mmCIF file of C-alpha atoms and ligand atoms in Angstrom:
data_model
loop_
_atom_site.group_PDB
_atom_site.id
_atom_site.type_symbol
_atom_site.label_atom_id
_atom_site.label_comp_id
_atom_site.label_asym_id
_atom_site.label_seq_id
_atom_site.Cartn_x
_atom_site.Cartn_y
_atom_site.Cartn_z
ATOM 1 C CA UNK A 1 101.207 116.886 80.451
ATOM 2 C CA UNK A 2 101.572 113.235 81.245
ATOM 3 C CA UNK A 3 101.263 112.396 84.923
ATOM 4 C CA UNK A 4 101.863 109.487 87.312
ATOM 5 C CA UNK A 5 100.313 109.247 90.758
ATOM 6 C CA UNK A 6 100.981 106.276 93.046
ATOM 7 C CA UNK A 7 98.710 105.304 95.946
ATOM 8 C CA UNK A 8 98.363 102.538 98.475
ATOM 9 C CA UNK A 9 95.446 100.508 97.202
ATOM 10 C CA UNK A 10 93.413 101.163 100.372
ATOM 11 C CA UNK A 11 93.811 104.981 100.254
ATOM 12 C CA UNK A 12 92.490 106.672 97.082
ATOM 13 C CA UNK A 13 92.728 110.167 98.594
ATOM 14 C CA UNK A 14 96.466 110.388 99.271
ATOM 15 C CA UNK A 15 98.879 109.715 96.424
ATOM 16 C CA UNK A 16 102.367 109.341 97.887
ATOM 17 C CA UNK A 17 103.983 110.100 94.559
ATOM 18 C CA UNK A 18 102.756 112.684 92.042
ATOM 19 C CA UNK A 19 105.009 113.512 89.115
ATOM 20 C CA UNK A 20 104.785 114.881 85.592
ATOM 21 C CA UNK A 21 108.451 114.206 84.863
ATOM 22 C CA UNK A 22 108.768 111.643 82.072
ATOM 23 C CA UNK A 23 112.047 110.179 83.341
ATOM 24 C CA UNK A 24 110.704 109.840 86.888
ATOM 25 C CA UNK A 25 107.535 108.223 85.557
ATOM 26 C CA UNK A 26 109.516 105.741 83.470
ATOM 27 C CA UNK A 27 111.804 104.888 86.400
ATOM 28 C CA UNK A 28 108.899 104.262 88.775
ATOM 29 C CA UNK A 29 106.977 102.182 86.235
ATOM 30 C CA UNK A 30 110.072 100.154 85.317
ATOM 31 C CA UNK A 31 110.015 98.796 88.895
ATOM 32 C CA UNK A 32 106.793 96.958 88.044
ATOM 33 C CA UNK A 33 107.952 95.985 84.537
ATOM 34 C CA UNK A 34 105.732 98.546 82.816
ATOM 35 C CA UNK A 35 107.322 100.261 79.822
ATOM 36 C CA UNK A 36 106.894 104.026 79.388
ATOM 37 C CA UNK A 37 108.582 105.894 76.539
ATOM 38 C CA UNK A 38 108.268 109.103 74.537
ATOM 39 C CA UNK A 39 108.347 108.930 70.766
ATOM 40 C CA UNK A 40 108.686 111.734 68.246
ATOM 41 C CA UNK A 41 107.173 111.730 64.775
ATOM 42 C CA UNK A 42 109.615 111.750 61.866
ATOM 43 C CA UNK A 43 107.087 113.827 59.926
ATOM 44 C CA UNK A 44 104.011 115.854 60.955
ATOM 45 C CA UNK A 45 100.808 113.895 61.553
ATOM 46 C CA UNK A 46 97.874 116.041 60.472
ATOM 47 C CA UNK A 47 94.242 115.605 61.584
ATOM 48 C CA UNK A 48 92.577 113.034 59.357
ATOM 49 C CA UNK A 49 95.845 111.262 58.548
ATOM 50 C CA UNK A 50 95.405 107.692 57.334
ATOM 51 C CA UNK A 51 96.609 104.769 59.479
ATOM 52 C CA UNK A 52 99.475 104.233 57.020
ATOM 53 C CA UNK A 53 100.535 107.872 57.342
ATOM 54 C CA UNK A 54 100.423 107.590 61.135
ATOM 55 C CA UNK A 55 102.517 104.405 61.141
ATOM 56 C CA UNK A 56 105.017 105.882 58.675
ATOM 57 C CA UNK A 57 105.594 108.866 60.982
ATOM 58 C CA UNK A 58 106.614 106.487 63.812
ATOM 59 C CA UNK A 59 108.074 103.665 61.690
ATOM 60 C CA UNK A 60 111.452 103.432 63.448
ATOM 61 C CA UNK A 61 109.969 103.012 66.932
ATOM 62 C CA UNK A 62 107.096 100.814 65.744
ATOM 63 C CA UNK A 63 109.537 98.433 64.019
ATOM 64 C CA UNK A 64 111.823 98.364 67.060
ATOM 65 C CA UNK A 65 108.976 97.510 69.423
ATOM 66 C CA UNK A 66 107.675 94.790 67.102
ATOM 67 C CA UNK A 67 111.172 93.280 66.753
ATOM 68 C CA UNK A 68 111.725 93.355 70.529
ATOM 69 C CA UNK A 69 108.380 91.795 71.426
ATOM 70 C CA UNK A 70 107.256 89.738 68.454
ATOM 71 C CA UNK A 71 103.947 91.536 67.996
ATOM 72 C CA UNK A 72 102.027 90.108 65.068
ATOM 73 C CA UNK A 73 99.749 93.017 64.213
ATOM 74 C CA UNK A 74 99.750 96.768 64.624
ATOM 75 C CA UNK A 75 96.756 99.025 64.030
ATOM 76 C CA UNK A 76 95.627 102.603 64.510
ATOM 77 C CA UNK A 77 92.474 103.511 66.419
ATOM 78 C CA UNK A 78 90.917 106.977 66.357
ATOM 79 C CA UNK A 79 88.081 108.086 68.638
ATOM 80 C CA UNK A 80 86.398 111.464 68.561
ATOM 81 C CA UNK A 81 84.257 113.084 71.288
ATOM 82 C CA UNK A 82 81.081 112.653 69.221
ATOM 83 C CA UNK A 83 81.591 108.930 68.500
ATOM 84 C CA UNK A 84 78.103 107.380 68.705
ATOM 85 C CA UNK A 85 79.362 104.390 70.729
ATOM 86 C CA UNK A 86 81.621 106.397 73.068
ATOM 87 C CA UNK A 87 79.680 105.569 76.261
ATOM 88 C CA UNK A 88 79.748 101.836 75.565
ATOM 89 C CA UNK A 89 83.385 101.989 74.476
ATOM 90 C CA UNK A 90 84.350 103.847 77.651
ATOM 91 C CA UNK A 91 82.401 101.488 79.898
ATOM 92 C CA UNK A 92 83.979 98.372 78.445
ATOM 93 C CA UNK A 93 87.297 98.618 80.300
ATOM 94 C CA UNK A 94 86.419 100.828 83.293
ATOM 95 C CA UNK A 95 86.461 97.925 85.761
ATOM 96 C CA UNK A 96 89.539 96.091 86.952
ATOM 97 C CA UNK A 97 90.659 93.424 84.487
ATOM 98 C CA UNK A 98 93.719 91.826 82.946
ATOM 99 C CA UNK A 99 94.642 90.363 79.594
ATOM 100 C CA UNK A 100 96.589 87.259 78.657
ATOM 101 C CA UNK A 101 98.786 89.334 76.397
ATOM 102 C CA UNK A 102 100.524 92.683 76.826
ATOM 103 C CA UNK A 103 98.470 95.873 76.399
ATOM 104 C CA UNK A 104 100.591 98.264 74.373
ATOM 105 C CA UNK A 105 99.409 101.704 73.260
ATOM 106 C CA UNK A 106 101.131 104.690 71.723
ATOM 107 C CA UNK A 107 99.251 108.007 71.917
ATOM 108 C CA UNK A 108 99.669 109.801 68.593
ATOM 109 C CA UNK A 109 97.254 112.495 69.791
ATOM 110 C CA UNK A 110 94.826 113.077 72.639
ATOM 111 C CA UNK A 111 94.869 111.357 76.019
ATOM 112 C CA UNK A 112 93.656 108.440 78.122
ATOM 113 C CA UNK A 113 94.140 107.277 81.704
ATOM 114 C CA UNK A 114 95.490 103.833 82.589
ATOM 115 C CA UNK A 115 95.358 102.787 86.221
ATOM 116 C CA UNK A 116 97.346 99.718 87.290
ATOM 117 C CA UNK A 117 96.915 97.658 90.476
ATOM 118 C CA UNK A 118 100.155 95.925 91.405
ATOM 119 C CA UNK A 119 101.392 94.530 94.752
ATOM 120 C CA UNK A 120 99.116 96.629 96.961
ATOM 121 C CA UNK A 121 99.720 99.842 95.051
ATOM 122 C CA UNK A 122 97.711 101.759 92.460
ATOM 123 C CA UNK A 123 99.514 103.539 89.613
ATOM 124 C CA UNK A 124 97.390 106.161 87.845
ATOM 125 C CA UNK A 125 98.961 107.130 84.531
ATOM 126 C CA UNK A 126 97.638 109.933 82.362
ATOM 127 C CA UNK A 127 98.995 109.191 78.891
ATOM 128 C CA UNK A 128 99.201 112.056 76.431
ATOM 129 C CA UNK A 129 100.522 112.783 72.964
ATOM 130 C CA UNK A 130 103.883 111.106 72.434
ATOM 131 C CA UNK A 131 103.541 108.530 75.243
ATOM 132 C CA UNK A 132 104.007 104.786 74.775
ATOM 133 C CA UNK A 133 102.763 102.528 77.567
ATOM 134 C CA UNK A 134 103.511 98.804 77.686
ATOM 135 C CA UNK A 135 101.514 96.903 80.314
ATOM 136 C CA UNK A 136 102.650 93.272 80.756
ATOM 137 C CA UNK A 137 100.157 90.419 80.452
ATOM 138 C CA UNK A 138 98.409 89.521 83.678
ATOM 139 C CA UNK A 139 98.706 93.045 85.156
ATOM 140 C CA UNK A 140 95.437 94.122 86.775
ATOM 141 C CA UNK A 141 94.327 97.505 85.439
ATOM 142 C CA UNK A 142 91.517 99.666 84.072
ATOM 143 C CA UNK A 143 91.367 102.304 81.324
ATOM 144 C CA UNK A 144 89.317 105.495 81.216
ATOM 145 C CA UNK A 145 89.025 107.535 78.031
ATOM 146 C CA UNK A 146 86.614 110.056 79.573
ATOM 147 C CA UNK A 147 83.048 110.981 78.648
ATOM 148 C CA UNK A 148 84.211 112.876 75.566
ATOM 149 C CA UNK A 149 87.052 110.663 74.364
ATOM 150 C CA UNK A 150 89.583 112.129 72.001
ATOM 151 C CA UNK A 151 92.646 110.205 70.947
ATOM 152 C CA UNK A 152 94.509 108.498 68.139
ATOM 153 C CA UNK A 153 96.513 105.486 69.291
ATOM 154 C CA UNK A 154 98.737 102.847 67.735
ATOM 155 C CA UNK A 155 97.965 99.398 69.197
ATOM 156 C CA UNK A 156 100.248 96.365 69.199
ATOM 157 C CA UNK A 157 98.903 92.817 69.407
ATOM 158 C CA UNK A 158 100.346 89.361 69.739
ATOM 159 C CA UNK A 159 97.046 87.526 69.256
ATOM 160 C CA UNK A 160 94.420 90.028 68.096
ATOM 161 C CA UNK A 161 91.572 87.542 68.295
ATOM 162 C CA UNK A 162 92.503 86.583 71.832
ATOM 163 C CA UNK A 163 92.621 90.123 73.178
ATOM 164 C CA UNK A 164 89.833 90.059 75.725
ATOM 165 C CA UNK A 165 89.401 91.476 79.202
ATOM 166 C CA UNK A 166 89.293 89.053 82.134
ATOM 167 C CA UNK A 167 87.437 90.919 84.868
ATOM 168 C CA UNK A 168 88.401 90.425 88.504
ATOM 169 C CA UNK A 169 85.013 91.382 89.967
ATOM 170 C CA UNK A 170 86.664 94.001 92.195
ATOM 171 C CA UNK A 171 85.082 97.438 92.605
ATOM 172 C CA UNK A 172 88.428 99.125 93.270
ATOM 173 C CA UNK A 173 88.258 101.136 90.033
ATOM 174 C CA UNK A 174 85.215 103.060 91.265
ATOM 175 C CA UNK A 175 87.110 104.120 94.401
ATOM 176 C CA UNK A 176 89.949 105.828 92.548
ATOM 177 C CA UNK A 177 89.866 109.031 90.460
ATOM 178 C CA UNK A 178 88.377 108.788 86.996
ATOM 179 C CA UNK A 179 89.658 110.611 83.942
ATOM 180 C CA UNK A 180 87.391 113.525 84.864
ATOM 181 C CA UNK A 181 88.007 113.596 88.615
ATOM 182 C CA UNK A 182 91.799 113.401 88.496
ATOM 183 C CA UNK A 183 93.592 116.772 88.272
ATOM 184 C CA UNK A 184 93.553 118.439 84.845
ATOM 185 C CA UNK A 185 96.547 117.820 82.638
HETATM 186 FE FE1 FE2 B 201 92.942 96.432 79.350
#
Protein backbone atom coordinates (compact mmCIF):
# COMPACT_ATOMS: atom_id res chain seq x y z
CA UNK A 1 0.00 0.00 0.00
CA UNK A 2 1.01 3.58 -0.51
CA UNK A 3 2.44 5.26 2.57
CA UNK A 4 3.39 8.73 3.82
CA UNK A 5 5.71 9.34 6.75
CA UNK A 6 6.59 12.86 7.90
CA UNK A 7 9.67 13.69 9.98
CA UNK A 8 11.47 16.72 11.30
CA UNK A 9 14.49 17.03 9.05
CA UNK A 10 16.91 16.60 11.98
CA UNK A 11 15.30 13.35 13.27
CA UNK A 12 15.22 10.46 10.77
CA UNK A 13 14.25 7.91 13.44
CA UNK A 14 10.92 9.32 14.59
CA UNK A 15 8.23 10.01 12.00
CA UNK A 16 5.50 12.08 13.64
CA UNK A 17 2.98 11.07 11.02
CA UNK A 18 2.68 7.61 9.45
CA UNK A 19 -0.35 6.90 7.30
CA UNK A 20 -1.42 4.60 4.49
CA UNK A 21 -4.74 6.37 4.01
CA UNK A 22 -4.89 7.94 0.55
CA UNK A 23 -7.13 10.84 1.60
CA UNK A 24 -4.94 11.64 4.61
CA UNK A 25 -1.84 11.48 2.43
CA UNK A 26 -3.37 13.82 -0.15
CA UNK A 27 -4.50 16.28 2.54
CA UNK A 28 -1.06 16.41 4.17
CA UNK A 29 0.75 16.78 0.85
CA UNK A 30 -1.66 19.48 -0.35
CA UNK A 31 -0.33 21.68 2.48
CA UNK A 32 3.01 21.83 0.66
CA UNK A 33 1.42 22.12 -2.80
CA UNK A 34 2.23 18.53 -3.76
CA UNK A 35 -0.49 16.76 -5.74
CA UNK A 36 -1.40 13.17 -4.86
CA UNK A 37 -4.22 11.34 -6.64
CA UNK A 38 -5.43 7.83 -7.40
CA UNK A 39 -6.35 6.93 -10.95
CA UNK A 40 -8.15 3.87 -12.25
CA UNK A 41 -7.59 2.30 -15.65
CA UNK A 42 -10.54 2.37 -18.05
CA UNK A 43 -9.34 -0.97 -19.42
CA UNK A 44 -6.91 -3.62 -18.11
CA UNK A 45 -3.21 -2.94 -18.64
CA UNK A 46 -1.45 -6.25 -19.23
CA UNK A 47 2.28 -6.92 -18.79
CA UNK A 48 4.09 -5.93 -21.96
CA UNK A 49 1.46 -3.37 -22.95
CA UNK A 50 2.71 -0.74 -25.39
CA UNK A 51 3.04 2.90 -24.29
CA UNK A 52 -0.01 3.75 -26.42
CA UNK A 53 -2.06 1.05 -24.71
CA UNK A 54 -0.96 2.34 -21.30
CA UNK A 55 -1.87 5.94 -22.17
CA UNK A 56 -5.22 4.88 -23.64
CA UNK A 57 -6.14 3.13 -20.37
CA UNK A 58 -5.65 6.42 -18.47
CA UNK A 59 -6.60 8.85 -21.26
CA UNK A 60 -9.20 10.84 -19.31
CA UNK A 61 -6.88 11.65 -16.40
CA UNK A 62 -3.83 12.15 -18.63
CA UNK A 63 -5.73 14.68 -20.78
CA UNK A 64 -7.07 16.48 -17.71
CA UNK A 65 -3.63 16.83 -16.16
CA UNK A 66 -2.12 18.06 -19.43
CA UNK A 67 -4.94 20.62 -19.87
CA UNK A 68 -4.57 21.84 -16.27
CA UNK A 69 -0.79 22.21 -16.39
CA UNK A 70 0.19 22.74 -20.01
CA UNK A 71 2.54 19.77 -20.20
CA UNK A 72 4.06 19.46 -23.65
CA UNK A 73 5.02 15.79 -23.68
CA UNK A 74 3.93 12.61 -21.98
CA UNK A 75 5.82 9.32 -22.09
CA UNK A 76 5.83 5.88 -20.51
CA UNK A 77 8.90 4.43 -18.79
CA UNK A 78 9.21 0.78 -17.81
CA UNK A 79 12.01 -0.62 -15.64
CA UNK A 80 12.46 -4.25 -14.72
CA UNK A 81 14.57 -5.70 -11.87
CA UNK A 82 17.12 -7.12 -14.32
CA UNK A 83 17.66 -3.86 -16.25
CA UNK A 84 21.41 -3.76 -17.02
CA UNK A 85 21.68 -0.07 -16.05
CA UNK A 86 19.53 -0.31 -12.90
CA UNK A 87 22.34 0.60 -10.47
CA UNK A 88 23.30 3.71 -12.43
CA UNK A 89 19.65 4.64 -12.95
CA UNK A 90 18.93 4.28 -9.23
CA UNK A 91 22.01 6.27 -8.21
CA UNK A 92 21.20 9.19 -10.47
CA UNK A 93 18.52 10.76 -8.27
CA UNK A 94 19.34 9.34 -4.82
CA UNK A 95 20.82 12.62 -3.55
CA UNK A 96 18.86 15.74 -2.73
CA UNK A 97 18.09 17.81 -5.82
CA UNK A 98 15.42 19.93 -7.45
CA UNK A 99 14.23 20.60 -10.97
CA UNK A 100 13.20 23.80 -12.70
CA UNK A 101 9.99 22.16 -13.80
CA UNK A 102 7.43 20.00 -12.01
CA UNK A 103 8.21 16.29 -11.52
CA UNK A 104 5.02 14.41 -12.30
CA UNK A 105 4.74 10.61 -12.26
CA UNK A 106 1.85 8.20 -12.42
CA UNK A 107 2.57 4.62 -11.29
CA UNK A 108 0.82 2.25 -13.69
CA UNK A 109 2.47 -0.69 -11.92
CA UNK A 110 5.19 -1.31 -9.36
CA UNK A 111 6.51 1.19 -6.83
CA UNK A 112 9.05 3.90 -6.05
CA UNK A 113 9.83 6.14 -3.08
CA UNK A 114 9.90 9.93 -3.32
CA UNK A 115 11.22 11.84 -0.34
CA UNK A 116 10.62 15.61 -0.19
CA UNK A 117 12.44 18.17 1.98
CA UNK A 118 10.23 21.19 2.62
CA UNK A 119 10.34 23.84 5.38
CA UNK A 120 12.29 21.77 7.90
CA UNK A 121 10.26 18.62 7.33
CA UNK A 122 10.88 15.43 5.37
CA UNK A 123 7.98 13.73 3.57
CA UNK A 124 8.67 10.11 2.61
CA UNK A 125 6.13 8.90 0.06
CA UNK A 126 5.94 5.31 -1.11
CA UNK A 127 4.10 5.49 -4.44
CA UNK A 128 2.41 2.34 -5.68
CA UNK A 129 0.14 1.20 -8.48
CA UNK A 130 -2.54 3.80 -9.16
CA UNK A 131 -0.74 6.74 -7.51
CA UNK A 132 -0.09 10.08 -9.21
CA UNK A 133 2.43 12.40 -7.57
CA UNK A 134 2.96 15.99 -8.69
CA UNK A 135 6.02 17.66 -7.16
CA UNK A 136 6.24 21.41 -7.90
CA UNK A 137 9.36 22.89 -9.49
CA UNK A 138 12.02 23.94 -7.03
CA UNK A 139 10.98 21.38 -4.37
CA UNK A 140 14.03 19.66 -2.88
CA UNK A 141 13.65 15.88 -3.06
CA UNK A 142 15.22 12.52 -3.89
CA UNK A 143 13.86 9.35 -5.53
CA UNK A 144 14.71 5.74 -4.74
CA UNK A 145 13.57 2.92 -7.01
CA UNK A 146 15.35 0.23 -4.98
CA UNK A 147 18.11 -2.20 -5.93
CA UNK A 148 15.70 -4.31 -7.98
CA UNK A 149 13.51 -1.63 -9.54
CA UNK A 150 10.15 -2.64 -10.91
CA UNK A 151 7.70 -0.09 -12.20
CA UNK A 152 5.86 1.31 -15.19
CA UNK A 153 5.25 5.05 -14.95
CA UNK A 154 3.68 7.77 -17.06
CA UNK A 155 5.83 10.93 -17.02
CA UNK A 156 4.69 14.47 -17.81
CA UNK A 157 7.10 17.14 -19.04
CA UNK A 158 6.95 20.82 -19.78
CA UNK A 159 10.45 21.04 -21.27
CA UNK A 160 11.79 17.52 -21.78
CA UNK A 161 15.24 18.68 -22.81
CA UNK A 162 15.53 20.89 -19.76
CA UNK A 163 14.63 18.21 -17.25
CA UNK A 164 17.81 17.94 -15.24
CA UNK A 165 18.59 17.53 -11.56
CA UNK A 166 20.16 20.46 -9.72
CA UNK A 167 21.93 18.90 -6.74
CA UNK A 168 22.07 20.74 -3.43
CA UNK A 169 25.23 19.04 -2.14
CA UNK A 170 23.41 18.00 1.05
CA UNK A 171 23.87 14.49 2.46
CA UNK A 172 20.43 14.46 4.08
CA UNK A 173 19.17 11.70 1.77
CA UNK A 174 21.65 9.21 3.22
CA UNK A 175 20.32 9.89 6.74
CA UNK A 176 16.73 8.94 5.96
CA UNK A 177 15.29 5.49 5.15
CA UNK A 178 15.91 4.14 1.67
CA UNK A 179 13.42 2.15 -0.36
CA UNK A 180 14.80 -1.01 1.25
CA UNK A 181 15.11 0.24 4.83
CA UNK A 182 11.66 1.81 5.10
CA UNK A 183 8.90 -0.54 6.30
CA UNK A 184 7.58 -3.00 3.71
CA UNK A 185 4.50 -1.96 1.80
FE1 LIG B 1 13.81 14.55 -9.25
